[in-house]
Each structure stands twice: as structure tokens, then as C-alpha cells.
Amino acid sequence: MTCIILYSGKGGVGKTSLSAATAVRSAALGRRTLVVSTDSAHSLADALAAPVGGEPTRILPNLDALEIDVNRELASHWGIIQEWLTRFMSFQGVDEAVAEEMAILPGMEELFSLLKVRAFAEKNAYDLIVIDCAPTGETVRMLGVPEILGFYFKRIFPFQKTVLKGVRPVAKRMTDMPLPSDDVLGAVQAIYKELEGLTPLLQDPKRSSIRIVLNPERMVINESQRLYTYLNLFGFPVDAVVANRVLPPEARSKYFDNWFALQATHLAEARRDFEPLPFFEARLFDREMVGVELLDEFAREVFKDQDPGAVFFHERPVEIKREGGGYAMYMRLPFAEKDRIQVWTHGDELVVSVDNQRRHVLLPRSLAGRRLMGAAFAEKRLRVGFGGREHDGR
Ligand SMILES: Nc1ncnc2c1ncn2[C@@H]1O[C@H](COP(=O)(O)OP(=O)(O)OP(=O)(O)O)[C@@H](O)[C@H]1O
Ligand SMILES: [Mg+2]
């Protein structure tokens, strides 16, 4: 079984260095390892100090690296749909160049790269796949895209598919409005199918985990906390936090005194805030993290004798429990504040929104159709109660 570990965090905090270090160490421990970059601004090759191609490239025994051609993945999955959406929007009066841009959801490029990763995971050619992500915002968008696409696909395309057969010949005579061809609908269905398998894979805490990389600085920590909330909201397990660029004692000097104090405060706070997640510290080296030897040393320093390719923490962000006569759903929303959370149901979906991020949780059969019995937020968890079934009249 292939495990997947994905590093995310604010720009420049050390995601690429830690991904590469984890992969180098894992390979040294005898696991067949692939390290993949889904960031269109690739820098894996720079970190590994070796050429890395658009197909797995051998770096060391047991270690392959891959810089995915993000645009190629996008074109092969979405090209035909994008073309149609562009024509459709131009027809509606949107400028063609703008329409072309609008036909791509933010985060989509990275998402299609993940589909490639999934294909590798299914072939079982590797024990571990480490993913080096684009900075936070992109990760959140990338992981949110399947939900958004699923939302539209379910509502728009099945309907279109059934009505189109009858409408297309008539519509052709009456209007020039571009209607999606069977090829377009086929492409939509193919994506939908592929995506369906991706999210459960990334949400299975036994197989996949996300690690948050941060630096001990206020703004970086704040962004990491928001990232953690969103990951929990979307149901993606997180198994560790790595605080990188921690000043080592050797760096003590009058000039850095204030930085030492700041870092100590921030580290203590971050450790407490992310409890009970495992929390690792990585010192600021006296050089850039380039080359497999240094990366191996980096990983050994950070993870000590633990295997960085193992999942460190297995708690599920969303849990459903039987309570009394009904059910309760618990969702971990660390760092979210009570008045920023809204909850409602819509058909067989529960909608939870925190700030401008919104999640549609497709309710399991045991909960769908049950009456919402209110929501409460305590100890960083949202509890949503479900009572009897609506049609029971109870
Ligand atoms: N602990 C460290 N000690 C010294 N240098 C480091 C350390 N961690 C990272 N660096 C260096 O900092 C730079 C940025 O690191 P890296 O590329 O890993 O960050 P990133 O989070 O992947 O950035 P981006 O968001 O741009 O992808 C690199 O030159 C790297 O070698
Ligand atoms: Mg990077």
C-alpha cells in the first residue's frame, strides 16, 4: 500500500526542503519513495541538486523525483471543457481572453497533478509518495476544487445530459448558443470519476497525511492556523507540524537577541495551539538546504530516529457518533471562532462555513433526512446534533 505525505505552508517556509529531506531519508530507510512537486514553480531539482523530469527520474537507489508538467495535466483533463466554457462565456458577451481565464478554477492545475499522483499510488510502485505543494492558498483551493466541481457536476451536468439529447437539434435551429457536445460531457464524467477516488484517498488517515510547515513568526503562524482549520473543515488529516528556521544556540549574538526572544514566544504558543499534533523543530542551518547529503542530515536532525515516511497522528477531523436517540457529528475546527461559523442543511448536505470557506458535507445515509438539532462549538470542535427523521413526524 502506498502512503502519501503532503507538505503545505506559507510561501518560502521550507516545504520543498522538508519534502526532499523526508524523501531522501525514507529512501535511505529502504522504502521505495517518490517525491513529487505539484507547484508550477518547481524547485525540487534545485533542492536535490539533480535534474528532475516530467516523468519519475531516478535520484538515488529507492528514490525517484518528479516535477509534474502542470499545464499538460490541465490541458489533457480540462482542455476540451475549457474550450467549451470559453465559447459559452464569449457567447454571453465575456471577452474571449477573460473567458479563457475564467474557465479554469483556481487550484485546478495542482488538482490535476494530484490525479497523476493517485495513478502512481494505485500502481503500488512506491511505498511512499511525498508531495511538495504550492504555498497555502493554492493548497486550500486545490483541495477544495473537487467539492466545488462535484457540486456543479451533480447539479448541472446530469440534467444537461438528459435534456440535451432532445434539445440539441431544436436549439441548433433556434440559437447559436454553444451547447456541450458528448465529448465535453464525457470529459466531465471522466474527471468526476477520477476525482471521486482522489478525495477518499487523501482523507484516509491510514494512508495519507498533510504536514504543516511554519516558521516561528507571527504572520506565518496565523496563516498556518487558518490552513489547519480549512484542512479540518474539508476533512483532510494532518499528522504533524514542523517549525523550520529555528535559530540554534550557536547563533546567539547581541544582534539576534530579540529574534531569539520572539522565536521562543512564538514556538511556545504554536506548540500549545497545535496540541495534540506532534510538533517538530528544524534549526536554521548555516547554508542553503541543497543536495541529498545535507537533506538526509536535515531529516535526521528534525525527525531523530523516527521514520519521516510514517504517519505520526491518526485522528479523524470529522467523526459521527450515536448519542441518545439521534446522532452527533463532530468536526474539528481548531482556531475557528464561534461567531465565524455557520451551519445549515441543504437537501442531503450539511453546509459548514468558516469565513469565506464553505464545505458541503454529503451526509451519510444514517444522517441524511434527520432533523438538525442545533450546533454548538466547544473545545475546538463543532458538534452538530441530528434528531429523528423529518418524515417520521417525530
Ligand atoms: N532550515 C533551513 N536552514 C537553512 N536554509 C533553509 C532551511 N529551510 C529552508 N532553507 C532554504 O530556504 C529557501 C526556501 O526553502 P524552500 O524552497 O524549501 O521553501 P518553500 O516553502 O518550498 O518555498 P516556496 O513557497 O517558494 O515553494 C531555500 O533556499 C532553502 O534551501
Ligand atoms: Mg517550494
CSV table of C-alpha atoms and ligand atoms in Angstrom, one decimal:
chain,number,residue,atom,x,y,z
A,1,MET,CA,0.0,0.0,0.0
A,2,THR,CA,1.3,3.4,-0.9
A,3,CYS,CA,1.3,6.1,1.7
A,4,ILE,CA,1.1,9.8,0.8
A,5,ILE,CA,2.5,12.7,2.7
A,6,LEU,CA,1.9,16.2,1.6
A,7,TYR,CA,3.8,19.3,2.8
A,8,SER,CA,2.0,22.6,2.9
A,9,GLY,CA,2.6,26.0,4.4
A,10,LYS,CA,3.1,29.7,3.6
A,11,GLY,CA,5.5,30.7,0.8
A,12,GLY,CA,9.2,30.2,1.5
A,13,VAL,CA,8.9,28.4,4.9
A,14,GLY,CA,10.7,25.3,3.7
A,15,LYS,CA,8.2,22.9,2.1
A,16,THR,CA,10.4,21.9,-0.7
A,17,SER,CA,13.4,21.3,1.6
A,18,LEU,CA,11.4,19.2,4.0
A,19,SER,CA,9.7,17.2,1.2
A,20,ALA,CA,13.0,16.4,-0.3
A,21,ALA,CA,14.6,15.6,3.1
A,22,THR,CA,11.7,13.3,4.0
A,23,ALA,CA,12.0,11.5,0.7
A,24,VAL,CA,15.8,11.1,0.9
A,25,ARG,CA,15.6,9.7,4.4
A,26,SER,CA,12.7,7.4,3.6
A,27,ALA,CA,14.6,6.0,0.6
A,28,ALA,CA,17.7,5.5,2.9
A,29,LEU,CA,15.5,3.5,5.3
A,30,GLY,CA,14.7,1.2,2.4
A,31,ARG,CA,11.3,2.4,1.2
A,32,ARG,CA,10.6,2.8,-2.5
A,33,THR,CA,10.0,6.6,-2.5
A,34,LEU,CA,8.7,9.1,-5.0
A,35,VAL,CA,8.9,12.9,-4.3
A,36,VAL,CA,6.6,15.0,-6.5
A,37,SER,CA,6.2,18.7,-7.0
A,38,THR,CA,2.7,20.0,-7.9
A,39,ASP,CA,3.9,23.6,-7.6
A,40,SER,CA,4.1,25.0,-11.1
A,41,ALA,CA,7.1,27.0,-9.9
A,42,HIS,CA,9.1,23.8,-9.4
A,43,SER,CA,12.2,23.8,-7.2
A,44,LEU,CA,12.7,20.1,-6.4
A,45,ALA,CA,15.6,19.8,-8.8
A,46,ASP,CA,17.3,22.7,-7.1
A,47,ALA,CA,16.9,21.2,-3.7
A,48,LEU,CA,18.1,17.7,-4.8
A,49,ALA,CA,20.8,19.3,-6.9
A,50,ALA,CA,19.9,16.9,-9.7
A,51,PRO,CA,17.9,17.1,-12.9
A,52,VAL,CA,14.3,16.1,-12.4
A,53,GLY,CA,11.9,15.5,-15.4
A,54,GLY,CA,8.2,15.3,-16.1
A,55,GLU,CA,8.3,11.5,-15.5
A,56,PRO,CA,9.8,9.9,-12.5
A,57,THR,CA,13.6,10.4,-12.5
A,58,ARG,CA,16.0,8.2,-10.6
A,59,ILE,CA,17.9,10.2,-8.0
A,60,LEU,CA,19.2,7.5,-5.6
A,61,PRO,CA,18.5,3.8,-5.1
A,62,ASN,CA,14.9,3.7,-3.9
A,63,LEU,CA,14.3,7.4,-4.7
A,64,ASP,CA,12.6,8.9,-7.7
A,65,ALA,CA,11.6,12.6,-8.2
A,66,LEU,CA,9.0,14.1,-10.5
A,67,GLU,CA,8.2,17.7,-11.4
A,68,ILE,CA,4.7,17.4,-12.9
A,69,ASP,CA,4.0,19.4,-16.1
A,70,VAL,CA,1.1,21.2,-14.6
A,71,ASN,CA,-0.1,22.7,-17.8
A,72,ARG,CA,0.0,19.4,-19.7
A,73,GLU,CA,-2.2,17.8,-16.9
A,74,LEU,CA,-4.6,20.7,-17.1
A,75,ALA,CA,-4.9,20.5,-20.9
A,76,SER,CA,-5.3,16.8,-21.0
A,77,HIS,CA,-8.1,16.7,-18.4
A,78,TRP,CA,-9.8,20.1,-18.8
A,79,GLY,CA,-8.8,21.3,-22.3
A,80,ILE,CA,-12.0,20.3,-24.1
A,81,ILE,CA,-14.2,21.5,-21.3
A,82,GLN,CA,-12.3,24.8,-21.0
A,83,GLU,CA,-12.8,25.3,-24.8
A,84,TRP,CA,-16.5,24.8,-24.5
A,85,LEU,CA,-16.8,27.0,-21.4
A,86,THR,CA,-14.8,29.7,-23.2
A,87,ARG,CA,-17.1,29.6,-26.2
A,88,PHE,CA,-20.1,29.6,-23.9
A,89,MET,CA,-18.9,32.6,-22.0
A,90,SER,CA,-17.9,34.5,-25.1
A,91,PHE,CA,-21.4,33.9,-26.4
A,92,GLN,CA,-22.7,35.5,-23.2
A,93,GLY,CA,-20.5,38.6,-24.0
A,94,VAL,CA,-17.5,37.9,-21.9
A,95,ASP,CA,-14.2,38.9,-23.6
A,96,GLU,CA,-12.5,35.8,-25.0
A,97,ALA,CA,-9.2,36.2,-23.2
A,98,VAL,CA,-11.1,36.8,-19.9
A,99,ALA,CA,-13.4,33.8,-20.6
A,100,GLU,CA,-10.4,31.6,-21.2
A,101,GLU,CA,-9.0,32.5,-17.8
A,102,MET,CA,-12.4,32.2,-16.1
A,103,ALA,CA,-12.9,28.7,-17.4
A,104,ILE,CA,-10.2,27.5,-15.0
A,105,LEU,CA,-10.9,27.4,-11.3
A,106,PRO,CA,-8.1,28.5,-9.1
A,107,GLY,CA,-6.4,25.4,-7.7
A,108,MET,CA,-7.3,23.3,-10.7
A,109,GLU,CA,-3.8,22.9,-12.1
A,110,GLU,CA,-2.5,21.5,-8.9
A,111,LEU,CA,-5.5,19.3,-8.5
A,112,PHE,CA,-4.9,17.6,-11.9
A,113,SER,CA,-1.4,17.0,-10.8
A,114,LEU,CA,-2.8,15.1,-7.8
A,115,LEU,CA,-4.7,12.8,-10.2
A,116,LYS,CA,-1.3,11.8,-11.6
A,117,VAL,CA,-0.1,11.1,-8.1
A,118,ARG,CA,-3.1,9.0,-7.5
A,119,ALA,CA,-2.4,6.9,-10.6
A,120,PHE,CA,1.1,6.2,-9.1
A,121,ALA,CA,-0.4,5.3,-5.8
A,122,GLU,CA,-2.7,2.8,-7.4
A,123,LYS,CA,0.0,1.1,-9.3
A,124,ASN,CA,1.7,0.5,-6.0
A,125,ALA,CA,5.1,1.1,-7.5
A,126,TYR,CA,6.1,3.1,-4.4
A,127,ASP,CA,5.8,2.6,-0.6
A,128,LEU,CA,5.8,6.4,-0.1
A,129,ILE,CA,4.9,9.4,-2.2
A,130,VAL,CA,5.9,12.8,-0.8
A,131,ILE,CA,4.2,15.8,-2.3
A,132,ASP,CA,5.7,19.2,-2.4
A,133,CYS,CA,2.8,21.7,-2.7
A,134,ALA,CA,2.5,25.2,-3.8
A,135,PRO,CA,2.0,27.7,-1.0
A,136,THR,CA,-1.0,27.6,1.4
A,137,GLY,CA,-3.6,29.5,-0.7
A,138,GLU,CA,-3.1,27.1,-3.6
A,139,THR,CA,-3.3,24.1,-1.4
A,140,VAL,CA,-6.6,25.2,0.1
A,141,ARG,CA,-8.0,25.9,-3.3
A,142,MET,CA,-6.7,22.7,-4.8
A,143,LEU,CA,-8.2,20.6,-2.1
A,144,GLY,CA,-11.5,22.5,-2.3
A,145,VAL,CA,-11.9,22.1,-6.0
A,146,PRO,CA,-13.3,18.5,-6.0
A,147,GLU,CA,-16.0,19.6,-3.7
A,148,ILE,CA,-16.9,22.6,-5.9
A,149,LEU,CA,-16.7,20.6,-9.1
A,150,GLY,CA,-18.8,17.8,-7.5
A,151,PHE,CA,-21.3,20.4,-6.5
A,152,TYR,CA,-21.7,21.7,-10.1
A,153,PHE,CA,-21.3,18.4,-11.8
A,154,LYS,CA,-24.1,16.8,-9.7
A,155,ARG,CA,-26.5,19.6,-10.3
A,156,ILE,CA,-25.8,20.8,-13.8
A,157,PHE,CA,-24.3,18.0,-15.9
A,158,PRO,CA,-26.7,15.1,-15.3
A,159,PHE,CA,-29.5,17.4,-16.1
A,160,GLN,CA,-27.8,18.6,-19.2
A,161,LYS,CA,-27.0,15.1,-20.4
A,162,THR,CA,-30.7,14.0,-20.2
A,163,VAL,CA,-32.2,17.1,-21.6
A,164,LEU,CA,-29.6,17.8,-24.3
A,165,LYS,CA,-30.5,14.8,-26.4
A,166,GLY,CA,-33.9,16.2,-27.0
A,167,VAL,CA,-32.9,19.9,-27.0
A,168,ARG,CA,-29.8,19.9,-29.2
A,169,PRO,CA,-31.4,19.5,-32.6
A,170,VAL,CA,-34.1,22.1,-31.8
A,171,ALA,CA,-31.7,24.5,-30.2
A,172,LYS,CA,-29.4,24.3,-33.2
A,173,ARG,CA,-32.1,25.7,-35.4
A,174,MET,CA,-33.1,28.5,-32.9
A,175,THR,CA,-29.9,29.8,-31.4
A,176,ASP,CA,-26.1,29.9,-31.9
A,177,MET,CA,-25.6,29.3,-28.2
A,178,PRO,CA,-22.8,26.7,-27.9
A,179,LEU,CA,-24.1,23.5,-26.3
A,180,PRO,CA,-21.7,21.0,-24.9
A,181,SER,CA,-21.0,18.1,-27.2
A,182,ASP,CA,-21.0,14.5,-26.0
A,183,ASP,CA,-17.2,14.7,-25.9
A,184,VAL,CA,-17.4,17.6,-23.4
A,185,LEU,CA,-19.9,15.7,-21.3
A,186,GLY,CA,-17.7,12.6,-21.5
A,187,ALA,CA,-14.7,14.6,-20.3
A,188,VAL,CA,-16.7,16.0,-17.4
A,189,GLN,CA,-17.8,12.5,-16.4
A,190,ALA,CA,-14.3,11.1,-16.7
A,191,ILE,CA,-13.0,13.9,-14.3
A,192,TYR,CA,-15.8,13.3,-11.9
A,193,LYS,CA,-15.0,9.6,-11.7
A,194,GLU,CA,-11.2,10.2,-11.2
A,195,LEU,CA,-11.9,12.8,-8.6
A,196,GLU,CA,-14.2,10.6,-6.7
A,197,GLY,CA,-11.4,8.3,-5.9
A,198,LEU,CA,-8.9,11.0,-5.1
A,199,THR,CA,-10.6,12.7,-2.1
A,200,PRO,CA,-11.2,9.5,-0.1
A,201,LEU,CA,-7.5,8.6,-0.7
A,202,LEU,CA,-6.3,11.9,0.7
A,203,GLN,CA,-8.8,11.8,3.5
A,204,ASP,CA,-7.9,8.3,4.8
A,205,PRO,CA,-5.7,8.9,7.8
A,206,LYS,CA,-4.2,5.4,7.5
A,207,ARG,CA,-2.8,6.2,4.0
A,208,SER,CA,-2.4,9.9,3.7
A,209,SER,CA,-1.5,12.9,5.7
A,210,ILE,CA,-0.7,16.6,5.4
A,211,ARG,CA,2.2,18.3,7.3
A,212,ILE,CA,2.1,21.9,8.0
A,213,VAL,CA,5.4,23.7,7.8
A,214,LEU,CA,5.8,27.1,9.5
A,215,ASN,CA,8.4,29.5,10.7
A,216,PRO,CA,8.3,30.9,14.3
A,217,GLU,CA,6.9,34.2,13.2
A,218,ARG,CA,3.5,35.8,13.9
A,219,MET,CA,2.2,36.1,10.4
A,220,VAL,CA,3.3,32.7,9.3
A,221,ILE,CA,1.7,31.0,12.4
A,222,ASN,CA,-1.5,32.8,11.8
A,223,GLU,CA,-1.6,31.6,8.2
A,224,SER,CA,-0.8,28.0,9.4
A,225,GLN,CA,-3.7,28.1,11.8
A,226,ARG,CA,-6.1,29.2,9.1
A,227,LEU,CA,-4.7,26.4,6.9
A,228,TYR,CA,-5.3,23.9,9.7
A,229,THR,CA,-8.8,25.0,10.2
A,230,TYR,CA,-9.6,24.7,6.5
A,231,LEU,CA,-8.0,21.2,6.2
A,232,ASN,CA,-10.1,20.1,9.1
A,233,LEU,CA,-13.2,21.7,7.6
A,234,PHE,CA,-12.5,19.8,4.3
A,235,GLY,CA,-11.8,16.5,6.2
A,236,PHE,CA,-8.0,16.2,5.4
A,237,PRO,CA,-6.0,14.6,8.1
A,238,VAL,CA,-2.9,16.5,9.4
A,239,ASP,CA,-0.3,14.4,11.3
A,240,ALA,CA,2.4,16.9,12.3
A,241,VAL,CA,3.7,20.5,12.3
A,242,VAL,CA,7.3,21.4,11.5
A,243,ALA,CA,8.6,24.7,12.8
A,244,ASN,CA,11.6,25.4,10.5
A,245,ARG,CA,14.4,28.0,10.7
A,246,VAL,CA,14.6,27.9,14.4
A,247,LEU,CA,17.7,29.8,15.5
A,248,PRO,CA,20.2,27.4,17.1
A,249,PRO,CA,22.2,28.4,20.2
A,250,GLU,CA,25.3,28.9,18.2
A,251,ALA,CA,23.7,31.9,16.5
A,252,ARG,CA,23.4,33.8,19.8
A,253,SER,CA,24.7,37.3,19.4
A,254,LYS,CA,23.6,40.7,20.5
A,255,TYR,CA,22.1,41.4,17.1
A,256,PHE,CA,19.9,38.3,17.2
A,257,ASP,CA,18.9,38.6,20.9
A,258,ASN,CA,15.4,40.0,20.1
A,259,TRP,CA,14.9,37.3,17.4
A,260,PHE,CA,15.7,34.6,20.0
A,261,ALA,CA,13.1,36.0,22.4
A,262,LEU,CA,10.5,36.3,19.6
A,263,GLN,CA,11.0,32.8,18.3
A,264,ALA,CA,10.8,31.3,21.9
A,265,THR,CA,7.5,33.0,22.4
A,266,HIS,CA,6.1,32.0,19.1
A,267,LEU,CA,7.3,28.4,19.4
A,268,ALA,CA,5.7,28.0,22.8
A,269,GLU,CA,2.4,29.4,21.5
A,270,ALA,CA,2.4,27.4,18.4
A,271,ARG,CA,3.1,24.2,20.3
A,272,ARG,CA,0.2,24.8,22.6
A,273,ASP,CA,-2.1,25.9,19.8
A,274,PHE,CA,-1.5,22.8,17.7
A,275,GLU,CA,-1.8,20.3,20.6
A,276,PRO,CA,-2.1,17.3,20.4
A,277,LEU,CA,-0.4,17.3,17.0
A,278,PRO,CA,3.3,16.1,17.0
A,279,PHE,CA,5.4,19.2,16.7
A,280,PHE,CA,8.9,19.1,15.2
A,281,GLU,CA,11.6,21.8,15.2
A,282,ALA,CA,14.2,22.3,12.5
A,283,ARG,CA,17.1,24.7,13.1
A,284,LEU,CA,18.2,27.3,10.6
A,285,PHE,CA,21.3,25.8,9.0
A,286,ASP,CA,24.3,28.0,8.2
A,287,ARG,CA,23.8,27.2,4.5
A,288,GLU,CA,21.0,26.5,2.0
A,289,MET,CA,19.5,23.0,2.0
A,290,VAL,CA,20.8,21.8,-1.2
A,291,GLY,CA,22.0,18.2,-2.1
A,292,VAL,CA,21.0,14.8,-0.9
A,293,GLU,CA,23.6,14.6,1.8
A,294,LEU,CA,22.6,17.8,3.5
A,295,LEU,CA,18.9,16.8,3.1
A,296,ASP,CA,19.5,13.5,4.8
A,297,GLU,CA,21.2,15.3,7.7
A,298,PHE,CA,18.3,17.7,7.8
A,299,ALA,CA,15.8,14.9,8.1
A,300,ARG,CA,17.7,13.0,10.8
A,301,GLU,CA,18.0,16.2,12.8
A,302,VAL,CA,14.3,17.0,12.6
A,303,PHE,CA,12.8,13.6,13.0
A,304,LYS,CA,15.6,12.0,15.0
A,305,ASP,CA,15.2,8.2,14.9
A,306,GLN,CA,11.6,8.3,13.7
A,307,ASP,CA,10.8,7.3,10.1
A,308,PRO,CA,9.6,10.6,8.5
A,309,GLY,CA,7.6,8.5,6.0
A,310,ALA,CA,5.3,7.1,8.7
A,311,VAL,CA,2.1,8.8,9.6
A,312,PHE,CA,2.5,10.3,13.1
A,313,PHE,CA,-1.1,11.0,14.1
A,314,HIS,CA,-4.3,9.2,13.1
A,315,GLU,CA,-7.2,11.2,14.4
A,316,ARG,CA,-10.0,11.9,12.0
A,317,PRO,CA,-11.1,15.5,11.7
A,318,VAL,CA,-14.8,14.5,11.3
A,319,GLU,CA,-16.5,11.9,13.4
A,320,ILE,CA,-20.0,10.7,13.7
A,321,LYS,CA,-21.3,9.2,16.9
A,322,ARG,CA,-24.6,7.7,18.1
A,323,GLU,CA,-25.8,9.8,21.0
A,324,GLY,CA,-29.1,9.3,22.8
A,325,GLY,CA,-31.8,8.7,20.3
A,326,GLY,CA,-30.0,10.5,17.5
A,327,TYR,CA,-26.5,11.2,16.1
A,328,ALA,CA,-23.9,13.8,16.6
A,329,MET,CA,-21.3,14.9,14.1
A,330,TYR,CA,-18.1,16.3,15.4
A,331,MET,CA,-15.8,18.4,13.2
A,332,ARG,CA,-12.5,19.6,14.5
A,333,LEU,CA,-12.2,23.3,13.7
A,334,PRO,CA,-9.2,24.5,15.6
A,335,PHE,CA,-8.7,28.2,15.7
A,336,ALA,CA,-12.2,28.9,14.3
A,337,GLU,CA,-14.2,31.3,16.4
A,338,LYS,CA,-17.8,30.7,17.3
A,339,ASP,CA,-19.2,33.7,15.5
A,340,ARG,CA,-17.4,32.9,12.3
A,341,ILE,CA,-19.0,29.5,11.9
A,342,GLN,CA,-22.4,29.0,10.2
A,343,VAL,CA,-24.2,25.7,9.8
A,344,TRP,CA,-27.2,24.7,7.8
A,345,THR,CA,-28.5,21.8,5.8
A,346,HIS,CA,-29.4,21.7,2.1
A,347,GLY,CA,-31.0,18.5,0.9
A,348,ASP,CA,-28.8,15.7,1.9
A,349,GLU,CA,-25.9,18.0,2.6
A,350,LEU,CA,-24.7,19.8,5.6
A,351,VAL,CA,-23.1,23.1,4.8
A,352,VAL,CA,-20.5,24.5,7.2
A,353,SER,CA,-18.9,27.8,6.5
A,354,VAL,CA,-15.9,29.4,8.3
A,355,ASP,CA,-15.0,32.9,6.9
A,356,ASN,CA,-15.2,32.6,3.2
A,357,GLN,CA,-14.5,28.9,3.0
A,358,ARG,CA,-17.6,26.7,2.7
A,359,ARG,CA,-17.8,23.0,2.9
A,360,HIS,CA,-20.6,20.8,1.7
A,361,VAL,CA,-20.6,17.6,3.7
A,362,LEU,CA,-22.6,14.9,1.9
A,363,LEU,CA,-24.3,13.4,4.9
A,364,PRO,CA,-24.0,9.6,5.3
A,365,ARG,CA,-27.3,7.7,4.9
A,366,SER,CA,-27.6,7.4,8.7
A,367,LEU,CA,-27.8,11.2,9.0
A,368,ALA,CA,-29.5,12.4,5.8
A,369,GLY,CA,-33.1,13.3,6.3
A,370,ARG,CA,-32.7,13.7,10.0
A,371,ARG,CA,-33.7,16.9,11.7
A,372,LEU,CA,-30.8,19.3,12.6
A,373,MET,CA,-30.9,19.7,16.4
A,374,GLY,CA,-28.6,22.7,16.7
A,375,ALA,CA,-24.9,23.2,16.6
A,376,ALA,CA,-22.5,24.0,19.4
A,377,PHE,CA,-18.8,24.9,19.4
A,378,ALA,CA,-16.7,23.9,22.3
A,379,GLU,CA,-13.1,22.7,22.8
A,380,LYS,CA,-12.2,23.5,19.2
A,381,ARG,CA,-14.9,21.1,17.9
A,382,LEU,CA,-18.2,21.8,16.2
A,383,ARG,CA,-20.9,19.5,17.3
A,384,VAL,CA,-24.0,19.2,15.1
A,385,GLY,CA,-26.9,17.2,16.5
A,386,PHE,CA,-29.3,15.2,14.4
A,387,GLY,CA,-32.6,14.0,15.7
A,388,GLY,CA,-35.4,11.9,14.2
A,389,ARG,CA,-36.2,11.7,10.5
A,390,GLU,CA,-38.0,14.6,9.0
A,391,HIS,CA,-40.8,12.5,7.6
A,392,ASP,CA,-41.3,10.5,10.8
A,393,GLY,CA,-43.3,13.4,12.2
A,394,ARG,CA,-41.3,12.9,15.4
B,1,LIG,N1,16.4,25.0,8.0
B,1,LIG,C1,16.9,25.7,7.0
B,1,LIG,N2,18.2,26.2,7.1
B,1,LIG,C2,18.8,26.9,6.1
B,1,LIG,N3,18.2,27.1,4.9
B,1,LIG,C3,16.9,26.7,4.7
B,1,LIG,C4,16.2,25.9,5.7
B,1,LIG,N4,15.0,25.6,5.3
B,1,LIG,C5,14.9,26.1,4.0
B,1,LIG,N5,16.1,26.8,3.7
B,1,LIG,C6,16.4,27.5,2.4
B,1,LIG,O1,15.4,28.5,2.3
B,1,LIG,C7,15.0,28.6,0.9
B,1,LIG,C8,13.5,28.3,0.8
B,1,LIG,O2,13.2,27.0,1.2
B,1,LIG,P1,12.2,26.1,0.4
B,1,LIG,O3,12.4,26.2,-1.1
B,1,LIG,O4,12.3,24.7,0.9
B,1,LIG,O5,10.8,26.8,0.8
B,1,LIG,P2,9.3,26.5,0.2
B,1,LIG,O6,8.4,26.6,1.3
B,1,LIG,O7,9.3,25.3,-0.6
B,1,LIG,O8,9.2,27.8,-0.7
B,1,LIG,P3,8.1,28.1,-1.9
B,1,LIG,O9,6.9,28.5,-1.1
B,1,LIG,O10,8.7,29.2,-2.7
B,1,LIG,O11,7.9,26.8,-2.6
B,1,LIG,C9,15.8,27.6,0.1
B,1,LIG,O12,16.9,28.2,-0.4
B,1,LIG,C10,16.3,26.6,1.2
B,1,LIG,O13,17.5,26.0,0.9
B,2,MG,MG,8.7,25.1,-2.7
